[in-house]
mmCIF file of C-alpha atoms in Angstrom:
data_model
loop_
_atom_site.group_PDB
_atom_site.id
_atom_site.type_symbol
_atom_site.label_atom_id
_atom_site.label_comp_id
_atom_site.label_asym_id
_atom_site.label_seq_id
_atom_site.Cartn_x
_atom_site.Cartn_y
_atom_site.Cartn_z
ATOM 1 C CA UNK A 602 32.553 0.377 -36.937
ATOM 2 C CA UNK A 603 29.923 3.107 -37.070
ATOM 3 C CA UNK A 604 27.755 3.850 -34.043
ATOM 4 C CA UNK A 605 24.587 2.640 -35.783
ATOM 5 C CA UNK A 606 26.236 -0.695 -36.693
ATOM 6 C CA UNK A 607 27.472 -1.163 -33.138
ATOM 7 C CA UNK A 608 23.969 -0.534 -31.784
ATOM 8 C CA UNK A 609 22.468 -3.045 -34.218
ATOM 9 C CA UNK A 610 25.088 -5.662 -33.293
ATOM 10 C CA UNK A 611 24.495 -5.063 -29.594
ATOM 11 C CA UNK A 612 20.742 -5.423 -30.065
ATOM 12 C CA UNK A 613 21.167 -8.709 -31.975
ATOM 13 C CA UNK A 614 23.415 -10.108 -29.249
ATOM 14 C CA UNK A 615 20.871 -9.052 -26.624
ATOM 15 C CA UNK A 616 18.078 -10.854 -28.496
ATOM 16 C CA UNK A 617 20.207 -14.008 -28.755
ATOM 17 C CA UNK A 618 20.931 -13.851 -25.032
ATOM 18 C CA UNK A 619 17.275 -13.441 -24.110
ATOM 19 C CA UNK A 620 16.128 -16.264 -26.382
ATOM 20 C CA UNK A 621 18.818 -18.525 -24.953
ATOM 21 C CA UNK A 622 17.691 -17.692 -21.433
ATOM 22 C CA UNK A 623 14.013 -18.222 -22.204
ATOM 23 C CA UNK A 624 14.176 -21.344 -24.346
ATOM 24 C CA UNK A 625 17.316 -23.230 -23.296
ATOM 25 C CA UNK A 626 17.486 -22.811 -19.555
ATOM 26 C CA UNK A 627 13.831 -22.126 -18.837
ATOM 27 C CA UNK A 628 13.484 -25.210 -16.670
ATOM 28 C CA UNK A 629 16.399 -24.117 -14.527
ATOM 29 C CA UNK A 630 14.854 -20.658 -14.181
ATOM 30 C CA UNK A 631 11.514 -22.164 -13.204
ATOM 31 C CA UNK A 632 13.097 -24.330 -10.541
ATOM 32 C CA UNK A 633 15.017 -21.369 -9.166
ATOM 33 C CA UNK A 634 11.851 -19.260 -9.190
ATOM 34 C CA UNK A 635 9.945 -21.963 -7.350
ATOM 35 C CA UNK A 636 12.676 -22.201 -4.725
ATOM 36 C CA UNK A 637 12.606 -18.427 -4.267
ATOM 37 C CA UNK A 638 8.811 -18.526 -3.938
ATOM 38 C CA UNK A 639 9.180 -21.124 -1.213
ATOM 39 C CA UNK A 640 11.802 -19.071 0.623
ATOM 40 C CA UNK A 641 9.592 -15.975 0.362
ATOM 41 C CA UNK A 642 6.687 -17.957 1.811
ATOM 42 C CA UNK A 643 8.764 -19.078 4.776
ATOM 43 C CA UNK A 644 9.969 -15.500 5.363
ATOM 44 C CA UNK A 645 6.368 -14.312 5.316
ATOM 45 C CA UNK A 646 5.256 -16.982 7.791
ATOM 46 C CA UNK A 647 8.154 -16.157 10.113
ATOM 47 C CA UNK A 648 7.266 -12.451 10.209
ATOM 48 C CA UNK A 649 3.504 -12.928 10.163
ATOM 49 C CA UNK A 650 2.692 -11.830 13.699
ATOM 50 C CA UNK A 651 2.900 -8.066 14.023
ATOM 51 C CA UNK A 652 3.147 -6.822 17.585
ATOM 52 C CA UNK A 653 2.119 -3.197 17.862
ATOM 53 C CA UNK A 654 4.945 -1.403 19.622
ATOM 54 C CA UNK A 655 5.861 2.303 19.655
ATOM 55 C CA UNK A 656 9.624 1.903 19.318
ATOM 56 C CA UNK A 657 11.378 2.545 16.015
ATOM 57 C CA UNK A 658 14.958 1.275 16.132
ATOM 58 C CA UNK A 659 17.893 2.611 14.108
ATOM 59 C CA UNK A 660 16.062 5.575 12.562
ATOM 60 C CA UNK A 661 15.117 9.147 13.317
ATOM 61 C CA UNK A 662 12.321 9.098 10.776
ATOM 62 C CA UNK A 663 8.671 9.226 11.793
ATOM 63 C CA UNK A 664 6.404 6.232 11.140
ATOM 64 C CA UNK A 665 4.648 8.261 8.447
ATOM 65 C CA UNK A 666 7.903 9.009 6.602
ATOM 66 C CA UNK A 667 8.871 5.346 6.590
ATOM 67 C CA UNK A 668 5.477 4.212 5.282
ATOM 68 C CA UNK A 669 5.542 6.877 2.550
ATOM 69 C CA UNK A 670 8.999 5.763 1.390
ATOM 70 C CA UNK A 671 7.801 2.168 1.101
ATOM 71 C CA UNK A 672 5.385 2.982 -1.726
ATOM 72 C CA UNK A 673 6.660 2.206 -5.241
ATOM 73 C CA UNK A 674 4.787 1.474 -8.492
ATOM 74 C CA UNK A 675 4.476 -2.266 -7.842
ATOM 75 C CA UNK A 676 3.984 -2.451 -4.063
ATOM 76 C CA UNK A 677 2.608 -0.440 -1.155
ATOM 77 C CA UNK A 678 5.032 -1.958 1.340
ATOM 78 C CA UNK A 679 8.120 -4.155 0.930
ATOM 79 C CA UNK A 680 8.532 -7.831 1.748
ATOM 80 C CA UNK A 681 10.693 -7.073 4.779
ATOM 81 C CA UNK A 682 8.896 -4.645 7.124
ATOM 82 C CA UNK A 683 10.527 -4.587 10.584
ATOM 83 C CA UNK A 684 8.931 -1.162 11.218
ATOM 84 C CA UNK A 685 5.380 -2.349 10.477
ATOM 85 C CA UNK A 686 4.470 -2.837 14.144
ATOM 86 C CA UNK A 687 5.540 0.709 15.023
ATOM 87 C CA UNK A 688 3.631 2.202 12.083
ATOM 88 C CA UNK A 689 0.455 0.312 12.954
ATOM 89 C CA UNK A 690 0.847 1.270 16.616
ATOM 90 C CA UNK A 691 0.994 4.911 15.553
ATOM 91 C CA UNK A 692 -2.112 4.468 13.404
ATOM 92 C CA UNK A 693 -3.970 2.963 16.360
ATOM 93 C CA UNK A 694 -2.863 5.425 19.047
ATOM 94 C CA UNK A 695 -1.634 8.770 17.691
ATOM 95 C CA UNK A 696 -3.647 11.818 18.697
ATOM 96 C CA UNK A 697 -6.378 12.870 16.264
ATOM 97 C CA UNK A 698 -5.848 16.556 15.401
ATOM 98 C CA UNK A 699 -8.645 16.929 12.837
ATOM 99 C CA UNK A 700 -11.758 15.002 11.798
ATOM 100 C CA UNK A 701 -13.815 15.577 8.666
ATOM 101 C CA UNK A 702 -16.384 13.812 6.515
ATOM 102 C CA UNK A 703 -14.948 11.079 4.327
ATOM 103 C CA UNK A 704 -13.931 11.476 0.713
ATOM 104 C CA UNK A 705 -16.626 10.886 -1.886
ATOM 105 C CA UNK A 706 -18.180 7.439 -2.025
ATOM 106 C CA UNK A 707 -21.266 5.425 -1.188
ATOM 107 C CA UNK A 708 -20.415 4.358 2.378
ATOM 108 C CA UNK A 709 -19.974 6.109 5.729
ATOM 109 C CA UNK A 710 -16.414 6.968 6.673
ATOM 110 C CA UNK A 711 -14.486 9.807 8.315
ATOM 111 C CA UNK A 712 -11.207 11.389 7.258
ATOM 112 C CA UNK A 713 -8.916 11.810 10.252
ATOM 113 C CA UNK A 714 -5.587 13.600 10.488
ATOM 114 C CA UNK A 715 -3.247 12.182 13.110
ATOM 115 C CA UNK A 716 -0.444 13.897 14.984
ATOM 116 C CA UNK A 717 2.351 14.467 12.482
ATOM 117 C CA UNK A 718 -0.053 15.285 9.646
ATOM 118 C CA UNK A 719 -0.865 11.758 8.499
ATOM 119 C CA UNK A 720 -4.276 11.186 6.903
ATOM 120 C CA UNK A 721 -6.198 7.996 7.686
ATOM 121 C CA UNK A 722 -9.670 6.812 6.722
ATOM 122 C CA UNK A 723 -11.828 5.684 9.657
ATOM 123 C CA UNK A 724 -14.599 3.161 8.998
ATOM 124 C CA UNK A 725 -16.955 2.570 11.934
ATOM 125 C CA UNK A 726 -18.227 -0.746 13.264
ATOM 126 C CA UNK A 727 -21.695 -1.567 11.950
ATOM 127 C CA UNK A 728 -22.109 -5.260 12.688
ATOM 128 C CA UNK A 729 -21.150 -7.752 15.384
ATOM 129 C CA UNK A 730 -18.581 -10.375 14.357
ATOM 130 C CA UNK A 731 -21.155 -13.162 13.962
ATOM 131 C CA UNK A 732 -23.697 -11.077 12.013
ATOM 132 C CA UNK A 733 -24.514 -12.543 8.586
ATOM 133 C CA UNK A 734 -25.288 -10.081 5.776
ATOM 134 C CA UNK A 735 -28.074 -11.585 3.691
ATOM 135 C CA UNK A 736 -29.004 -10.732 0.117
ATOM 136 C CA UNK A 737 -26.736 -9.770 -2.760
ATOM 137 C CA UNK A 738 -22.949 -10.224 -2.275
ATOM 138 C CA UNK A 739 -22.536 -6.437 -2.201
ATOM 139 C CA UNK A 740 -25.450 -5.849 0.209
ATOM 140 C CA UNK A 741 -25.231 -4.125 3.573
ATOM 141 C CA UNK A 742 -22.904 -1.580 5.127
ATOM 142 C CA UNK A 743 -19.123 -1.624 4.917
ATOM 143 C CA UNK A 744 -17.487 -4.024 7.392
ATOM 144 C CA UNK A 745 -14.619 -2.333 9.229
ATOM 145 C CA UNK A 746 -13.101 -5.643 10.324
ATOM 146 C CA UNK A 747 -13.078 -6.785 6.699
ATOM 147 C CA UNK A 748 -10.596 -4.008 5.890
ATOM 148 C CA UNK A 749 -8.276 -5.318 8.618
ATOM 149 C CA UNK A 750 -8.579 -8.941 7.502
ATOM 150 C CA UNK A 751 -8.133 -8.064 3.814
ATOM 151 C CA UNK A 752 -4.892 -6.209 4.539
ATOM 152 C CA UNK A 753 -3.424 -9.218 6.315
ATOM 153 C CA UNK A 754 -4.570 -11.562 3.536
ATOM 154 C CA UNK A 755 -2.733 -9.257 1.097
ATOM 155 C CA UNK A 756 0.415 -9.793 3.189
ATOM 156 C CA UNK A 757 -0.091 -13.559 3.280
ATOM 157 C CA UNK A 758 -0.612 -13.826 -0.477
ATOM 158 C CA UNK A 759 2.547 -11.784 -1.058
ATOM 159 C CA UNK A 760 0.759 -9.206 -3.228
ATOM 160 C CA UNK A 761 1.614 -6.171 -1.041
ATOM 161 C CA UNK A 762 -0.915 -4.017 -2.914
ATOM 162 C CA UNK A 763 -3.283 -3.051 -0.075
ATOM 163 C CA UNK A 764 -2.772 0.071 2.060
ATOM 164 C CA UNK A 765 -1.964 -0.544 5.722
ATOM 165 C CA UNK A 766 -5.007 -1.090 7.962
ATOM 166 C CA UNK A 767 -5.364 -1.538 11.720
ATOM 167 C CA UNK A 768 -8.260 -1.612 14.158
ATOM 168 C CA UNK A 769 -8.765 1.332 16.503
ATOM 169 C CA UNK A 770 -11.099 2.433 19.294
ATOM 170 C CA UNK A 771 -11.948 6.140 19.342
ATOM 171 C CA UNK A 772 -13.888 8.211 21.864
ATOM 172 C CA UNK A 773 -16.312 10.244 19.779
ATOM 173 C CA UNK A 774 -16.952 12.752 22.555
ATOM 174 C CA UNK A 775 -13.356 13.497 23.593
ATOM 175 C CA UNK A 776 -11.293 12.602 20.491
ATOM 176 C CA UNK A 777 -13.518 13.416 17.506
ATOM 177 C CA UNK A 778 -16.073 16.110 18.327
ATOM 178 C CA UNK A 779 -13.550 18.686 19.678
ATOM 179 C CA UNK A 780 -11.565 18.567 16.403
ATOM 180 C CA UNK A 781 -14.419 17.871 13.972
ATOM 181 C CA UNK A 782 -15.265 20.182 11.085
ATOM 182 C CA UNK A 783 -18.701 21.798 11.082
ATOM 183 C CA UNK A 784 -19.753 19.519 8.250
ATOM 184 C CA UNK A 785 -18.956 16.374 10.254
ATOM 185 C CA UNK A 786 -20.168 17.783 13.561
ATOM 186 C CA UNK A 787 -23.584 18.542 12.067
ATOM 187 C CA UNK A 788 -24.151 14.801 11.544
ATOM 188 C CA UNK A 789 -23.713 13.830 15.209
ATOM 189 C CA UNK A 790 -26.683 12.766 17.303
ATOM 190 C CA UNK A 791 -27.499 10.739 20.402
ATOM 191 C CA UNK A 792 -29.461 7.500 20.283
ATOM 192 C CA UNK A 793 -30.302 6.321 23.770
ATOM 193 C CA UNK A 794 -27.055 6.630 25.697
ATOM 194 C CA UNK A 795 -24.892 6.220 22.609
ATOM 195 C CA UNK A 796 -23.104 8.881 20.561
ATOM 196 C CA UNK A 797 -23.685 8.420 16.823
ATOM 197 C CA UNK A 798 -22.906 10.075 13.483
ATOM 198 C CA UNK A 799 -24.050 9.539 9.903
ATOM 199 C CA UNK A 800 -21.512 11.589 7.927
ATOM 200 C CA UNK A 801 -21.759 12.563 4.265
ATOM 201 C CA UNK A 802 -21.914 9.977 1.489
ATOM 202 C CA UNK A 803 -24.241 8.716 -1.241
ATOM 203 C CA UNK A 804 -26.073 6.306 1.060
ATOM 204 C CA UNK A 805 -25.589 8.203 4.329
ATOM 205 C CA UNK A 806 -28.896 8.881 6.113
ATOM 206 C CA UNK A 807 -29.747 10.485 9.450
ATOM 207 C CA UNK A 808 -32.019 7.488 10.037
ATOM 208 C CA UNK A 809 -29.083 5.061 9.673
ATOM 209 C CA UNK A 810 -26.237 6.408 11.824
ATOM 210 C CA UNK A 811 -23.265 4.442 13.122
ATOM 211 C CA UNK A 812 -23.388 4.365 16.909
ATOM 212 C CA UNK A 813 -20.693 3.980 19.532
ATOM 213 C CA UNK A 814 -20.972 1.895 22.655
ATOM 214 C CA UNK A 815 -21.604 4.904 24.835
ATOM 215 C CA UNK A 816 -18.902 7.235 23.530
ATOM 216 C CA UNK A 817 -16.384 4.591 22.433
ATOM 217 C CA UNK A 818 -16.563 3.456 18.824
ATOM 218 C CA UNK A 819 -14.713 0.528 17.315
ATOM 219 C CA UNK A 820 -13.483 0.921 13.752
ATOM 220 C CA UNK A 821 -10.638 0.504 11.297
ATOM 221 C CA UNK A 822 -8.108 3.059 10.097
ATOM 222 C CA UNK A 823 -6.565 2.835 6.645
ATOM 223 C CA UNK A 824 -3.334 4.694 5.934
ATOM 224 C CA UNK A 825 -3.742 7.309 3.213
ATOM 225 C CA UNK A 826 -1.351 6.778 0.312
ATOM 226 C CA UNK A 827 1.220 9.579 -0.192
ATOM 227 C CA UNK A 828 -0.036 12.543 -2.222
ATOM 228 C CA UNK A 829 2.982 12.220 -4.519
ATOM 229 C CA UNK A 830 1.297 9.078 -5.870
ATOM 230 C CA UNK A 831 -2.011 10.369 -7.310
ATOM 231 C CA UNK A 832 -4.551 7.692 -8.182
ATOM 232 C CA UNK A 833 -6.339 6.956 -11.434
ATOM 233 C CA UNK A 834 -9.712 5.188 -11.466
ATOM 234 C CA UNK A 835 -10.511 2.486 -14.028
ATOM 235 C CA UNK A 836 -13.644 0.636 -14.964
ATOM 236 C CA UNK A 837 -13.119 -3.045 -14.094
ATOM 237 C CA UNK A 838 -13.386 -5.109 -17.314
ATOM 238 C CA UNK A 839 -15.377 -7.715 -15.370
ATOM 239 C CA UNK A 840 -17.626 -5.196 -13.596
ATOM 240 C CA UNK A 841 -21.437 -5.247 -13.579
ATOM 241 C CA UNK A 842 -23.573 -2.962 -15.758
ATOM 242 C CA UNK A 843 -25.617 -1.282 -12.965
ATOM 243 C CA UNK A 844 -28.671 -1.698 -15.225
ATOM 244 C CA UNK A 845 -31.569 -3.903 -14.194
ATOM 245 C CA UNK A 846 -31.869 -6.929 -16.472
ATOM 246 C CA UNK A 847 -28.853 -6.002 -18.616
ATOM 247 C CA UNK A 848 -25.914 -8.404 -18.571
ATOM 248 C CA UNK A 849 -22.319 -7.350 -18.936
ATOM 249 C CA UNK A 850 -20.546 -8.864 -21.943
ATOM 250 C CA UNK A 851 -18.399 -11.160 -19.779
ATOM 251 C CA UNK A 852 -21.568 -12.763 -18.419
ATOM 252 C CA UNK A 853 -22.568 -14.248 -21.792
ATOM 253 C CA UNK A 854 -19.510 -14.118 -24.088
ATOM 254 C CA UNK A 855 -17.178 -17.083 -23.539
ATOM 255 C CA UNK A 856 -14.465 -15.425 -25.637
ATOM 256 C CA UNK A 857 -14.626 -12.152 -23.698
ATOM 257 C CA UNK A 858 -11.078 -12.477 -22.325
ATOM 258 C CA UNK A 859 -9.704 -12.547 -25.889
ATOM 259 C CA UNK A 860 -11.281 -9.133 -26.456
ATOM 260 C CA UNK A 861 -9.867 -7.802 -23.180
ATOM 261 C CA UNK A 862 -6.376 -8.924 -24.183
ATOM 262 C CA UNK A 863 -6.566 -6.672 -27.240
ATOM 263 C CA UNK A 864 -7.469 -3.598 -25.181
ATOM 264 C CA UNK A 865 -5.059 -1.268 -23.378
ATOM 265 C CA UNK A 866 -3.763 -1.615 -20.674
ATOM 266 C CA UNK A 867 -4.441 -5.379 -20.756
ATOM 267 C CA UNK A 868 -2.696 -6.032 -24.064
ATOM 268 C CA UNK A 869 0.767 -5.711 -22.503
ATOM 269 C CA UNK A 870 2.411 -5.340 -19.121
ATOM 270 C CA UNK A 871 1.240 -6.789 -15.793
ATOM 271 C CA UNK A 872 -2.297 -5.366 -15.560
ATOM 272 C CA UNK A 873 -4.231 -8.431 -16.761
ATOM 273 C CA UNK A 874 -2.314 -10.681 -14.356
ATOM 274 C CA UNK A 875 -3.098 -8.155 -11.609
ATOM 275 C CA UNK A 876 -6.793 -8.505 -12.509
ATOM 276 C CA UNK A 877 -6.453 -12.299 -12.152
ATOM 277 C CA UNK A 878 -4.682 -11.942 -8.785
ATOM 278 C CA UNK A 879 -7.394 -9.558 -7.631
ATOM 279 C CA UNK A 880 -10.168 -11.952 -8.625
ATOM 280 C CA UNK A 881 -8.545 -14.617 -6.440
ATOM 281 C CA UNK A 882 -8.153 -12.131 -3.578
ATOM 282 C CA UNK A 883 -11.761 -10.940 -3.876
ATOM 283 C CA UNK A 884 -13.136 -14.472 -4.105
ATOM 284 C CA UNK A 885 -11.300 -15.491 -0.936
ATOM 285 C CA UNK A 886 -12.736 -12.550 1.031
ATOM 286 C CA UNK A 887 -16.169 -12.726 -0.619
ATOM 287 C CA UNK A 888 -15.980 -9.292 -2.248
ATOM 288 C CA UNK A 889 -18.242 -8.959 -5.301
ATOM 289 C CA UNK A 890 -18.191 -5.153 -5.247
ATOM 290 C CA UNK A 891 -14.995 -4.275 -7.138
ATOM 291 C CA UNK A 892 -16.546 -2.743 -10.249
ATOM 292 C CA UNK A 893 -13.842 -0.096 -10.488
ATOM 293 C CA UNK A 894 -10.232 -0.171 -9.397
ATOM 294 C CA UNK A 895 -7.360 2.266 -8.897
ATOM 295 C CA UNK A 896 -3.795 2.395 -10.120
ATOM 296 C CA UNK A 897 -1.220 5.142 -9.942
ATOM 297 C CA UNK A 898 -1.750 7.937 -12.461
ATOM 298 C CA UNK A 899 -0.081 8.040 -15.893
ATOM 299 C CA UNK A 900 1.340 4.562 -15.386
ATOM 300 C CA UNK A 901 0.724 3.222 -18.921
ATOM 301 C CA UNK A 902 -0.354 -0.068 -17.379
ATOM 302 C CA UNK A 903 2.852 -0.628 -15.400
ATOM 303 C CA UNK A 904 1.466 0.269 -11.965
ATOM 304 C CA UNK A 905 -0.057 -2.341 -9.691
ATOM 305 C CA UNK A 906 -3.789 -2.633 -9.298
ATOM 306 C CA UNK A 907 -4.168 -1.171 -5.801
ATOM 307 C CA UNK A 908 -6.404 -3.164 -3.452
ATOM 308 C CA UNK A 909 -8.441 -0.293 -2.031
ATOM 309 C CA UNK A 910 -11.866 -0.421 -0.353
ATOM 310 C CA UNK A 911 -12.166 -4.057 0.707
ATOM 311 C CA UNK A 912 -14.939 -3.536 3.259
ATOM 312 C CA UNK A 913 -17.747 -5.170 1.248
ATOM 313 C CA UNK A 914 -16.357 -8.571 2.185
ATOM 314 C CA UNK A 915 -16.619 -11.162 4.968
ATOM 315 C CA UNK A 916 -20.373 -10.507 5.083
ATOM 316 C CA UNK A 917 -21.666 -14.043 4.636
ATOM 317 C CA UNK A 918 -19.463 -17.106 5.231
ATOM 318 C CA UNK A 919 -21.837 -19.212 3.116
ATOM 319 C CA UNK A 920 -21.277 -17.008 0.070
ATOM 320 C CA UNK A 921 -19.786 -18.809 -2.924
ATOM 321 C CA UNK A 922 -20.011 -16.197 -5.663
ATOM 322 C CA UNK A 923 -18.177 -17.955 -8.487
ATOM 323 C CA UNK A 924 -18.638 -14.977 -10.817
ATOM 324 C CA UNK A 925 -15.910 -13.178 -8.847
ATOM 325 C CA UNK A 926 -13.472 -15.691 -10.366
ATOM 326 C CA UNK A 927 -14.616 -14.972 -13.938
ATOM 327 C CA UNK A 928 -11.287 -13.351 -14.969
ATOM 328 C CA UNK A 929 -9.471 -16.501 -13.850
ATOM 329 C CA UNK A 930 -11.690 -19.123 -15.450
ATOM 330 C CA UNK A 931 -12.300 -17.137 -18.646
ATOM 331 C CA UNK A 932 -8.641 -16.213 -19.272
ATOM 332 C CA UNK A 933 -7.174 -19.371 -17.741
ATOM 333 C CA UNK A 934 -3.872 -17.741 -16.802
ATOM 334 C CA UNK A 935 -2.294 -17.056 -13.421
ATOM 335 C CA UNK A 936 1.119 -16.005 -12.161
ATOM 336 C CA UNK A 937 3.423 -18.856 -11.164
ATOM 337 C CA UNK A 938 4.224 -17.012 -7.928
ATOM 338 C CA UNK A 939 0.518 -16.711 -7.081
ATOM 339 C CA UNK A 940 -0.101 -20.358 -7.921
ATOM 340 C CA UNK A 941 2.814 -21.453 -5.731
ATOM 341 C CA UNK A 942 1.666 -19.304 -2.830
ATOM 342 C CA UNK A 943 -1.896 -20.662 -3.019
ATOM 343 C CA UNK A 944 -0.598 -24.228 -2.919
ATOM 344 C CA UNK A 945 1.541 -23.499 0.135
ATOM 345 C CA UNK A 946 -1.594 -22.203 1.900
ATOM 346 C CA UNK A 947 -3.854 -25.230 1.449
ATOM 347 C CA UNK A 948 -4.675 -27.869 4.086
ATOM 348 C CA UNK A 949 -5.657 -25.304 6.714
ATOM 349 C CA UNK A 950 -2.473 -23.218 6.480
ATOM 350 C CA UNK A 951 -4.347 -20.145 5.187
ATOM 351 C CA UNK A 952 -6.817 -20.106 8.080
ATOM 352 C CA UNK A 953 -4.011 -20.546 10.598
ATOM 353 C CA UNK A 954 -1.874 -17.834 8.965
ATOM 354 C CA UNK A 955 -4.731 -15.336 8.820
ATOM 355 C CA UNK A 956 -5.672 -15.968 12.441
ATOM 356 C CA UNK A 957 -2.054 -15.560 13.531
ATOM 357 C CA UNK A 958 -1.524 -12.375 11.492
ATOM 358 C CA UNK A 959 -4.528 -10.669 13.112
ATOM 359 C CA UNK A 960 -3.932 -11.889 16.663
ATOM 360 C CA UNK A 961 -2.343 -8.648 17.920
ATOM 361 C CA UNK A 962 -4.746 -6.227 16.275
ATOM 362 C CA UNK A 963 -6.481 -3.912 18.786
ATOM 363 C CA UNK A 964 -9.932 -5.198 17.714
ATOM 364 C CA UNK A 965 -8.953 -8.889 17.805
ATOM 365 C CA UNK A 966 -10.611 -11.309 17.221
ATOM 366 C CA UNK A 967 -11.064 -9.718 13.816
ATOM 367 C CA UNK A 968 -13.034 -12.556 12.172
ATOM 368 C CA UNK A 969 -15.323 -15.250 13.520
ATOM 369 C CA UNK A 970 -14.403 -18.902 12.931
ATOM 370 C CA UNK A 971 -17.073 -19.421 10.225
ATOM 371 C CA UNK A 972 -15.431 -16.704 8.128
ATOM 372 C CA UNK A 973 -11.966 -18.199 8.634
ATOM 373 C CA UNK A 974 -13.303 -21.628 7.624
ATOM 374 C CA UNK A 975 -14.944 -20.080 4.563
ATOM 375 C CA UNK A 976 -11.623 -18.631 3.358
ATOM 376 C CA UNK A 977 -10.047 -22.096 3.518
ATOM 377 C CA UNK A 978 -12.982 -23.600 1.627
ATOM 378 C CA UNK A 979 -12.855 -20.929 -1.080
ATOM 379 C CA UNK A 980 -9.146 -21.573 -1.546
ATOM 380 C CA UNK A 981 -9.992 -25.134 -2.610
ATOM 381 C CA UNK A 982 -12.341 -23.737 -5.259
ATOM 382 C CA UNK A 983 -9.578 -21.481 -6.615
ATOM 383 C CA UNK A 984 -7.148 -24.386 -6.822
ATOM 384 C CA UNK A 985 -9.793 -26.534 -8.541
ATOM 385 C CA UNK A 986 -10.452 -23.767 -11.081
ATOM 386 C CA UNK A 987 -6.772 -23.536 -11.986
ATOM 387 C CA UNK A 988 -6.582 -27.334 -12.297
ATOM 388 C CA UNK A 989 -9.479 -27.292 -14.757
ATOM 389 C CA UNK A 990 -7.547 -24.739 -16.795
ATOM 390 C CA UNK A 991 -4.299 -26.718 -16.739
ATOM 391 C CA UNK A 992 -6.143 -29.926 -17.649
ATOM 392 C CA UNK A 993 -7.619 -28.152 -20.666
ATOM 393 C CA UNK A 994 -4.719 -25.982 -21.849
ATOM 394 C CA UNK A 995 -1.603 -27.355 -20.133
ATOM 395 C CA UNK A 996 0.613 -25.976 -17.363
ATOM 396 C CA UNK A 997 2.907 -24.068 -19.747
ATOM 397 C CA UNK A 998 -0.002 -22.032 -21.081
ATOM 398 C CA UNK A 999 -1.831 -21.371 -17.812
ATOM 399 C CA UNK A 1000 1.073 -20.645 -15.458
ATOM 400 C CA UNK A 1001 2.758 -17.385 -16.451
ATOM 401 C CA UNK A 1002 6.260 -16.544 -15.230
ATOM 402 C CA UNK A 1003 6.848 -13.166 -13.587
ATOM 403 C CA UNK A 1004 9.304 -11.932 -16.147
ATOM 404 C CA UNK A 1005 9.475 -9.135 -18.699
ATOM 405 C CA UNK A 1006 7.370 -10.164 -21.738
ATOM 406 C CA UNK A 1007 9.252 -10.484 -25.008
ATOM 407 C CA UNK A 1008 6.878 -7.905 -26.510
ATOM 408 C CA UNK A 1009 8.321 -5.346 -24.078
ATOM 409 C CA UNK A 1010 11.838 -6.379 -25.074
ATOM 410 C CA UNK A 1011 11.118 -5.882 -28.768
ATOM 411 C CA UNK A 1012 9.458 -2.529 -28.067
ATOM 412 C CA UNK A 1013 12.596 -1.429 -26.228
ATOM 413 C CA UNK A 1014 14.806 -2.595 -29.090
ATOM 414 C CA UNK A 1015 12.629 -0.751 -31.593
ATOM 415 C CA UNK A 1016 13.033 2.447 -29.589
ATOM 416 C CA UNK A 1017 16.772 1.820 -29.495
ATOM 417 C CA UNK A 1018 16.956 1.490 -33.298
ATOM 418 C CA UNK A 1019 14.804 4.564 -33.920
ATOM 419 C CA UNK A 1020 16.844 6.622 -31.511
ATOM 420 C CA UNK A 1021 20.087 5.936 -33.404
ATOM 421 C CA UNK A 1022 18.909 6.235 -36.981
#
């Protein structure tokens, strides 16, 4: 038998196998997937509390090397992370060897380099825990504690797409100013008895500095992703227009999701489901400011949607910005694994899990009780939205299995045929 004939026969057998798996034993697969989702949930709950400790057992690697090796195209950190406490301890305590203005953006931040060469982004405290940010959902300064809470929610939801974040106290006079660049140092000033800085950013003003309590400033530090994974910025398909009085298409076109599905990278691969996951995540934290998003570069839609910059959240516990869920209720699809996880977290489990996950953070308590209650309440709205979809279209249409789409299979087979012609 010629090589080409053997390849064709092999491809046909592969198609038969896949169709058998999908259509004949799909129910068995679904049950097995549900059981695995439940086991993963229990593993997550068991390892939820992260105690910050300096010791790294059974390795000579630095915390930074371990964290860098965790990053892969579909997750920032793995499900099992016994070294997480040591990495976060290092983020919260390692000596600062350089401080500079933050990377470009609209909000105040500082770029710090810790002992060992690791970059972190420092966001300063602007509000007390019980302060309520009034106005638009994206109003006000960044909330440093929101970055901490969002990271732990990412863990709880099982997404693992947010960079590591931990709270930290820094002494601006003894830890930052001696190692600050001239550009950062020029933005320092004293207000009363407090050391302050205003940095460099689009909205940074000398009249609106962030001030320490004396010299000690509370903030959050976010671990910089490894440079070997360059980022690519994308316009969010459900973003706002930034033009007064002009609506985005999704705000008036009920069939907008159908158009999105025909556009790369949402026409194949996991990106559209990532958008749906992210809308759930953002709704739970009250973040209406994700008008762009990042993935890894040259990914052709295969990379995860990375949950960066989550600080415009947890501003107002009364916020119920349903438009954040537009990708979910317009497309009416959601991953089975996400749906299962959300159901496991109802009846107060989410609030309890989030509170437990953040208990050992250096700036604990990270969130006030009204914000924790709001997350639980918003979860009910997400579940109700999915139920409306399943009532209208059926469970089989709305709940999407986390498996390779058949379109990807056929594309692979086509490449196989072409390669042997």
